[in-house]
């Protein structure tokens, strides 16, 4: 029976892909990719010739019905994002929900995602945590940070290097300058860096050394 696969792809190091992910990408009838050029590079690295179709936040609403019909008529489809696990701060949710509503089987392969290595590497409790993705850049930002002031679980955020310092400073205002945190940059890549300390220390560090690359911030929860 045909189905939808969600296939995680490397977040930096091309070798971080499972044997099964390569097998599935090579055996499905169609791969939906956030950026077909980016996916094309990964596929050619693994010598995979499956047809590609673009599926991103600007066309996913429009395309979901047609993709479901295609799966229902017998094509097994795989969804990949630019990096990491589809659906995690990336397109995926809408398609998964539609497939489930229509009784189409959905299978997500375990694999790369930036939040888990950043969390585990932070040295902060990882038995319970909440993933907040990107904070809203403008509207709703203060409301979100205020709501998180009482959060007791470790919190994980995605952030761009251009907003890192502002975010650390605002977190210090809401959670306290002494709150422990960790910034993971360029995970799995040549210049991977994990810096741990208080929010005040981390802000100072990056004011002296402006950050580049992809970033995950992990912040300790409020002491119970
Ligand atoms: N789907 C991806 C996942 O499973 O992690 C996340 C996609 S989201 C659009 C991209 C964000 O993830 C980046 O801005 C950064 O916050 C984080 N990220 C992705 N790759 C990373 C890496 N190698 N190192 C640190 N953060 C990374």
Short mmCIF file of C-alpha atoms and ligand atoms in Angstrom, two decimals, residues 11-12 34 81 83-90 112-115 118 131 134 157-161 184-189 213-216, ligand 1:
data_model
loop_
_atom_site.label_atom_id
_atom_site.label_comp_id
_atom_site.label_asym_id
_atom_site.label_seq_id
_atom_site.Cartn_x
_atom_site.Cartn_y
_atom_site.Cartn_z
CA UNK A 11 21.78 19.33 9.36
CA UNK A 12 25.36 19.86 8.20
CA UNK A 34 11.47 22.34 0.29
CA UNK A 81 13.08 19.61 4.13
CA UNK A 83 17.79 20.08 6.65
CA UNK A 84 16.75 17.99 9.63
CA UNK A 85 13.31 16.56 10.27
CA UNK A 86 10.37 17.80 8.14
CA UNK A 87 7.64 19.36 10.27
CA UNK A 88 10.13 20.70 12.85
CA UNK A 89 10.16 24.47 12.08
CA UNK A 90 9.73 23.31 8.48
CA UNK A 112 18.77 14.33 12.26
CA UNK A 113 17.24 17.38 13.91
CA UNK A 114 19.11 20.31 15.47
CA UNK A 115 17.20 20.52 18.74
CA UNK A 118 21.84 20.98 21.27
CA UNK A 131 10.73 23.09 22.14
CA UNK A 134 11.74 30.49 16.56
CA UNK A 157 14.80 27.78 20.75
CA UNK A 158 15.96 28.17 17.16
CA UNK A 159 17.54 31.52 16.36
CA UNK A 160 19.24 33.41 13.58
CA UNK A 161 22.73 34.84 14.17
CA UNK A 184 25.06 25.57 19.95
CA UNK A 185 26.29 26.85 16.62
CA UNK A 186 26.91 24.97 13.38
CA UNK A 187 26.13 21.53 14.86
CA UNK A 188 27.79 18.65 13.00
CA UNK A 189 29.78 21.08 10.80
CA UNK A 213 25.85 30.30 11.09
CA UNK A 214 22.94 28.30 12.43
CA UNK A 215 22.05 28.49 16.11
CA UNK A 216 20.11 26.69 18.83
N1 LIG B 1 13.91 20.93 10.39
C1 LIG B 1 15.09 21.40 11.07
C2 LIG B 1 15.37 20.50 12.27
O1 LIG B 1 14.83 19.40 12.32
O2 LIG B 1 16.15 20.89 13.14
C3 LIG B 1 14.97 22.86 11.46
C4 LIG B 1 14.75 23.78 10.30
S1 LIG B 1 14.69 25.47 10.75
C5 LIG B 1 14.09 26.20 9.27
C6 LIG B 1 16.37 25.97 10.70
C7 LIG B 1 16.92 26.30 12.08
O3 LIG B 1 17.32 25.11 12.74
C8 LIG B 1 18.19 27.16 12.04
O4 LIG B 1 17.88 28.54 11.91
C9 LIG B 1 18.81 26.83 13.38
O5 LIG B 1 18.16 27.54 14.41
C10 LIG B 1 18.50 25.33 13.49
N2 LIG B 1 19.59 24.54 12.88
C11 LIG B 1 19.55 23.82 11.76
N3 LIG B 1 20.73 23.24 11.51
C12 LIG B 1 21.56 23.61 12.52
C13 LIG B 1 22.91 23.34 12.84
N4 LIG B 1 23.68 22.59 12.05
N5 LIG B 1 23.42 23.88 13.97
C14 LIG B 1 22.66 24.66 14.78
N6 LIG B 1 21.37 24.95 14.52
C15 LIG B 1 20.82 24.44 13.41
#
